[in-house]
C-alpha atoms as a PDB file:
ATOM      1  CA  MET A   1      36.310  59.314 -38.716  1.00  0.00           C
ATOM      2  CA  LYS A   2      33.333  57.548 -37.137  1.00  0.00           C
ATOM      3  CA  HIS A   3      30.142  57.137 -39.138  1.00  0.00           C
ATOM      4  CA  LEU A   4      26.489  56.664 -38.345  1.00  0.00           C
ATOM      5  CA  GLY A   5      25.892  52.907 -38.345  1.00  0.00           C
ATOM      6  CA  PHE A   6      22.932  50.631 -37.855  1.00  0.00           C
ATOM      7  CA  GLU A   7      22.012  47.280 -36.362  1.00  0.00           C
ATOM      8  CA  VAL A   8      19.298  44.843 -37.346  1.00  0.00           C
ATOM      9  CA  THR A   9      18.335  41.317 -36.282  1.00  0.00           C
ATOM     10  CA  GLU A  10      17.170  38.813 -38.854  1.00  0.00           C
ATOM     11  CA  VAL A  11      15.610  35.384 -38.491  1.00  0.00           C
ATOM     12  CA  MET A  12      15.455  32.912 -41.346  1.00  0.00           C
ATOM     13  CA  GLU A  13      14.262  29.328 -41.263  1.00  0.00           C
ATOM     14  CA  GLY A  14      13.971  26.469 -43.667  1.00  0.00           C
ATOM     15  CA  SER A  15      15.649  23.176 -44.342  1.00  0.00           C
ATOM     16  CA  LEU A  16      18.968  21.468 -44.877  1.00  0.00           C
ATOM     17  CA  ARG A  17      19.621  18.232 -46.737  1.00  0.00           C
ATOM     18  CA  LYS A  18      22.784  16.173 -46.459  1.00  0.00           C
ATOM     19  CA  PRO A  19      23.885  13.973 -49.395  1.00  0.00           C
ATOM     20  CA  GLY A  20      22.563  10.452 -48.970  1.00  0.00           C
ATOM     21  CA  GLU A  21      19.708  11.472 -46.650  1.00  0.00           C
ATOM     22  CA  ASN A  22      16.135  11.249 -47.925  1.00  0.00           C
ATOM     23  CA  PHE A  23      14.732  13.779 -45.440  1.00  0.00           C
ATOM     24  CA  ASP A  24      15.154  17.453 -44.665  1.00  0.00           C
ATOM     25  CA  ARG A  25      16.414  18.819 -41.358  1.00  0.00           C
ATOM     26  CA  GLU A  26      15.011  22.002 -39.851  1.00  0.00           C
ATOM     27  CA  PHE A  27      17.500  24.885 -40.082  1.00  0.00           C
ATOM     28  CA  ARG A  28      17.052  28.276 -38.416  1.00  0.00           C
ATOM     29  CA  PHE A  29      19.325  31.182 -37.663  1.00  0.00           C
ATOM     30  CA  ASN A  30      18.846  34.343 -35.647  1.00  0.00           C
ATOM     31  CA  LEU A  31      21.578  36.917 -36.318  1.00  0.00           C
ATOM     32  CA  ALA A  32      22.111  40.443 -35.013  1.00  0.00           C
ATOM     33  CA  VAL A  33      24.152  42.342 -37.583  1.00  0.00           C
ATOM     34  CA  VAL A  34      26.067  45.584 -36.932  1.00  0.00           C
ATOM     35  CA  PHE A  35      26.878  47.733 -39.957  1.00  0.00           C
ATOM     36  CA  PRO A  36      29.481  50.361 -39.023  1.00  0.00           C
ATOM     37  CA  ALA A  37      28.571  52.880 -41.743  1.00  0.00           C
ATOM     38  CA  LEU A  38      25.016  53.488 -42.925  1.00  0.00           C
ATOM     39  CA  TRP A  39      26.148  55.315 -46.069  1.00  0.00           C
ATOM     40  CA  ARG A  40      27.861  52.156 -47.351  1.00  0.00           C
ATOM     41  CA  ILE A  41      24.403  50.707 -48.042  1.00  0.00           C
ATOM     42  CA  LEU A  42      24.535  52.768 -51.253  1.00  0.00           C
ATOM     43  CA  ALA A  43      27.326  50.496 -52.507  1.00  0.00           C
ATOM     44  CA  VAL A  44      28.276  47.427 -50.465  1.00  0.00           C
ATOM     45  CA  ALA A  45      27.896  47.340 -46.684  1.00  0.00           C
ATOM     46  CA  VAL A  46      29.579  44.585 -44.683  1.00  0.00           C
ATOM     47  CA  GLY A  47      28.248  43.959 -41.202  1.00  0.00           C
ATOM     48  CA  ARG A  48      29.437  41.752 -38.381  1.00  0.00           C
ATOM     49  CA  ALA A  49      26.878  39.072 -37.515  1.00  0.00           C
ATOM     50  CA  ARG A  50      26.454  37.275 -34.187  1.00  0.00           C
ATOM     51  CA  GLY A  51      23.658  35.034 -33.045  1.00  0.00           C
ATOM     52  CA  THR A  52      22.548  31.426 -32.985  1.00  0.00           C
ATOM     53  CA  CYS A  53      22.100  28.593 -35.447  1.00  0.00           C
ATOM     54  CA  HIS A  54      19.830  25.572 -34.981  1.00  0.00           C
ATOM     55  CA  ILE A  55      19.895  22.486 -37.213  1.00  0.00           C
ATOM     56  CA  ASP A  56      17.889  19.418 -36.159  1.00  0.00           C
ATOM     57  CA  GLY A  57      20.248  16.659 -35.088  1.00  0.00           C
ATOM     58  CA  VAL A  58      23.346  18.782 -35.757  1.00  0.00           C
ATOM     59  CA  ALA A  59      23.444  21.968 -33.677  1.00  0.00           C
ATOM     60  CA  ARG A  60      21.143  23.109 -30.894  1.00  0.00           C
ATOM     61  CA  ASP A  61      21.198  26.925 -30.797  1.00  0.00           C
ATOM     62  CA  ALA A  62      24.946  27.022 -31.397  1.00  0.00           C
ATOM     63  CA  PRO A  63      26.641  30.428 -31.222  1.00  0.00           C
ATOM     64  CA  ALA A  64      27.234  31.707 -34.765  1.00  0.00           C
ATOM     65  CA  VAL A  65      29.656  34.428 -35.909  1.00  0.00           C
ATOM     66  CA  GLY A  66      30.158  35.809 -39.402  1.00  0.00           C
ATOM     67  CA  THR A  67      29.266  38.574 -41.819  1.00  0.00           C
ATOM     68  CA  LEU A  68      26.401  39.891 -43.889  1.00  0.00           C
ATOM     69  CA  GLU A  69      27.372  41.628 -47.116  1.00  0.00           C
ATOM     70  CA  LEU A  70      24.494  43.818 -48.218  1.00  0.00           C
ATOM     71  CA  SER A  71      24.180  45.501 -51.605  1.00  0.00           C
ATOM     72  CA  PRO A  72      20.504  46.324 -52.203  1.00  0.00           C
ATOM     73  CA  PHE A  73      21.077  48.441 -55.329  1.00  0.00           C
ATOM     74  CA  ARG A  74      23.985  47.077 -57.362  1.00  0.00           C
ATOM     75  CA  PRO A  75      24.746  44.160 -57.717  1.00  0.00           C
ATOM     76  CA  LEU A  76      21.510  43.459 -55.790  1.00  0.00           C
ATOM     77  CA  LEU A  77      22.667  40.840 -53.341  1.00  0.00           C
ATOM     78  CA  ALA A  78      22.816  39.860 -49.709  1.00  0.00           C
ATOM     79  CA  ARG A  79      25.497  37.322 -48.795  1.00  0.00           C
ATOM     80  CA  TYR A  80      25.425  35.575 -45.426  1.00  0.00           C
ATOM     81  CA  THR A  81      28.466  33.719 -44.109  1.00  0.00           C
ATOM     82  CA  PHE A  82      28.870  32.418 -40.586  1.00  0.00           C
ATOM     83  CA  THR A  83      30.580  29.658 -38.666  1.00  0.00           C
ATOM     84  CA  PHE A  84      29.392  27.642 -35.704  1.00  0.00           C
ATOM     85  CA  THR A  85      30.452  24.613 -33.695  1.00  0.00           C
ATOM     86  CA  ALA A  86      27.987  21.727 -33.881  1.00  0.00           C
ATOM     87  CA  ASP A  87      26.947  19.464 -31.024  1.00  0.00           C
ATOM     88  CA  ASP A  88      29.582  16.911 -32.137  1.00  0.00           C
ATOM     89  CA  GLY A  89      32.359  19.499 -31.648  1.00  0.00           C
ATOM     90  CA  ASN A  90      33.024  20.004 -35.367  1.00  0.00           C
ATOM     91  CA  GLN A  91      33.027  23.468 -36.886  1.00  0.00           C
ATOM     92  CA  TYR A  92      30.848  24.268 -39.913  1.00  0.00           C
ATOM     93  CA  ARG A  93      30.496  27.275 -42.196  1.00  0.00           C
ATOM     94  CA  PHE A  94      27.283  28.437 -43.837  1.00  0.00           C
ATOM     95  CA  ASP A  95      27.530  30.440 -47.064  1.00  0.00           C
ATOM     96  CA  GLY A  96      24.433  31.641 -48.864  1.00  0.00           C
ATOM     97  CA  TRP A  97      23.212  34.599 -50.862  1.00  0.00           C
ATOM     98  CA  LYS A  98      20.045  36.259 -52.007  1.00  0.00           C
ATOM     99  CA  SER A  99      20.167  37.955 -55.367  1.00  0.00           C
ATOM    100  CA  ALA A 100      17.424  39.956 -56.997  1.00  0.00           C
ATOM    101  CA  GLY A 101      15.765  38.543 -60.056  1.00  0.00           C
ATOM    102  CA  PHE A 102      12.493  39.171 -61.827  1.00  0.00           C
ATOM    103  CA  ASN A 103      10.465  38.189 -58.748  1.00  0.00           C
ATOM    104  CA  VAL A 104      11.823  40.694 -56.198  1.00  0.00           C
ATOM    105  CA  ARG A 105       9.730  39.436 -53.274  1.00  0.00           C
ATOM    106  CA  ARG A 106      10.897  35.851 -53.750  1.00  0.00           C
ATOM    107  CA  ALA A 107      14.481  36.903 -54.413  1.00  0.00           C
ATOM    108  CA  TRP A 108      14.781  38.809 -51.117  1.00  0.00           C
ATOM    109  CA  THR A 109      12.917  36.226 -49.020  1.00  0.00           C
ATOM    110  CA  THR A 110      14.636  33.030 -50.222  1.00  0.00           C
ATOM    111  CA  LEU A 111      18.207  32.268 -49.168  1.00  0.00           C
ATOM    112  CA  PRO A 112      19.821  29.289 -50.917  1.00  0.00           C
ATOM    113  CA  GLY A 113      23.189  28.202 -49.616  1.00  0.00           C
ATOM    114  CA  HIS A 114      25.555  25.433 -48.613  1.00  0.00           C
ATOM    115  CA  LEU A 115      27.019  24.118 -45.400  1.00  0.00           C
ATOM    116  CA  TYR A 116      30.756  23.378 -45.457  1.00  0.00           C
ATOM    117  CA  ASP A 117      32.743  21.095 -43.158  1.00  0.00           C
ATOM    118  CA  THR A 118      36.182  21.831 -41.686  1.00  0.00           C
ATOM    119  CA  GLN A 119      37.877  20.599 -44.892  1.00  0.00           C
ATOM    120  CA  GLY A 120      35.888  23.128 -46.946  1.00  0.00           C
ATOM    121  CA  GLU A 121      33.767  20.445 -48.593  1.00  0.00           C
ATOM    122  CA  VAL A 122      30.035  20.936 -49.144  1.00  0.00           C
ATOM    123  CA  CYS A 123      28.260  18.697 -46.650  1.00  0.00           C
ATOM    124  CA  ALA A 124      24.672  19.937 -47.115  1.00  0.00           C
ATOM    125  CA  THR A 125      22.407  22.042 -49.318  1.00  0.00           C
ATOM    126  CA  VAL A 126      20.287  24.682 -47.576  1.00  0.00           C
ATOM    127  CA  THR A 127      17.146  26.643 -48.444  1.00  0.00           C
ATOM    128  CA  LEU A 128      16.027  29.263 -45.930  1.00  0.00           C
ATOM    129  CA  ARG A 129      13.090  31.648 -46.060  1.00  0.00           C
ATOM    130  CA  PHE A 130      12.234  34.999 -44.527  1.00  0.00           C
ATOM    131  CA  SER A 131       8.535  35.100 -43.634  1.00  0.00           C
ATOM    132  CA  PHE A 132       6.992  38.561 -43.872  1.00  0.00           C
ATOM    133  CA  ARG A 133       4.176  37.434 -41.604  1.00  0.00           C
ATOM    134  CA  ARG A 134       6.361  35.941 -38.848  1.00  0.00           C
ATOM    135  CA  HIS A 135       9.746  37.662 -39.192  1.00  0.00           C
ATOM    136  CA  PHE A 136       9.179  41.150 -40.610  1.00  0.00           C
ATOM    137  CA  PRO A 137       7.688  42.720 -37.441  1.00  0.00           C
ATOM    138  CA  GLY A 138      10.719  41.568 -35.413  1.00  0.00           C
ATOM    139  CA  LEU A 139      13.128  42.819 -38.045  1.00  0.00           C
ATOM    140  CA  LEU A 140      11.508  46.271 -37.963  1.00  0.00           C
ATOM    141  CA  ARG A 141      11.540  46.363 -34.142  1.00  0.00           C
ATOM    142  CA  SER A 142      15.220  45.397 -34.066  1.00  0.00           C
ATOM    143  CA  PHE A 143      16.433  48.169 -36.371  1.00  0.00           C
ATOM    144  CA  ARG A 144      18.373  50.860 -34.558  1.00  0.00           C
ATOM    145  CA  LEU A 145      20.780  53.564 -35.552  1.00  0.00           C
ATOM    146  CA  LEU A 146      24.242  53.498 -33.978  1.00  0.00           C
ATOM    147  CA  TRP A 147      25.404  57.039 -33.354  1.00  0.00           C
ATOM    148  CA  PRO A 148      29.138  57.744 -33.756  1.00  0.00           C
ATOM    149  CA  SER A 149      29.495  59.258 -30.282  1.00  0.00           C
ATOM    150  CA  ALA A 150      28.144  56.235 -28.371  1.00  0.00           C
ATOM    151  CA  PRO A 151      30.979  54.744 -26.235  1.00  0.00           C
ATOM    152  CA  GLU A 152      29.632  51.180 -26.525  1.00  0.00           C
ATOM    153  CA  ARG A 153      30.279  51.251 -30.280  1.00  0.00           C
ATOM    154  CA  GLU A 154      34.034  50.696 -30.006  1.00  0.00           C
ATOM    155  CA  GLU A 155      33.687  46.907 -29.725  1.00  0.00           C
ATOM    156  CA  GLU A 156      30.742  46.717 -32.139  1.00  0.00           C
ATOM    157  CA  LEU A 157      32.617  48.517 -34.902  1.00  0.00           C
ATOM    158  CA  GLN A 158      35.728  46.406 -35.132  1.00  0.00           C
ATOM    159  CA  PRO A 159      36.230  45.464 -38.788  1.00  0.00           C
ATOM    160  CA  ALA A 160      33.622  42.855 -39.747  1.00  0.00           C
ATOM    161  CA  LEU A 161      36.064  40.857 -41.854  1.00  0.00           C
ATOM    162  CA  HIS A 162      38.220  40.069 -38.811  1.00  0.00           C
ATOM    163  CA  ALA A 163      35.344  38.443 -36.896  1.00  0.00           C
END
C-alpha cells in the first residue's frame, strides 16, 4: 500500500575541527529529504537524503547521500547520516543528531556530530546550526506533499536504508 509522503530541503551550516588543527573549517550541507509515509512522523520517520556537502579545504559541494531519522515527539530526535567523497577521493561519513532538551529552540537548531573516515574512525568534530532568519523561509518553501498516485514517486520511495 502506498502512503502520502512528503519532501523537505534543509540547509545547515557551521564548523568542523580536525584533531591537531587550531582553526575551524566552514561546513555546510544542503539536503533534500524524501519521507515515504507522512504518518510515520508520529513515531519515527526515516527519509532518504540527497544533496551537497561543502567543507573548506576538504570537499567542494560534494554529492551527499544518506538518511534523516525524524522523531519529533518521542524520543525527540533528528539524526542525520550521510556519506560523500571528498576532493582527495576519500569517502567520509557524517553522523549527527539533534535531541530536544530544556531549550527547545536551541535543541532543534543545533546539530552536533562527527565526521568519520573510511576506517570508521572519528576524524573531526562538527557543530552545525539552522538559522531561522536565513534557512527557515527556504525550508517552508521546499515542503511538498508526495501523493501516492504520482508516477515519479517510484524511484523516490525506495527504502531509505538501502541508499
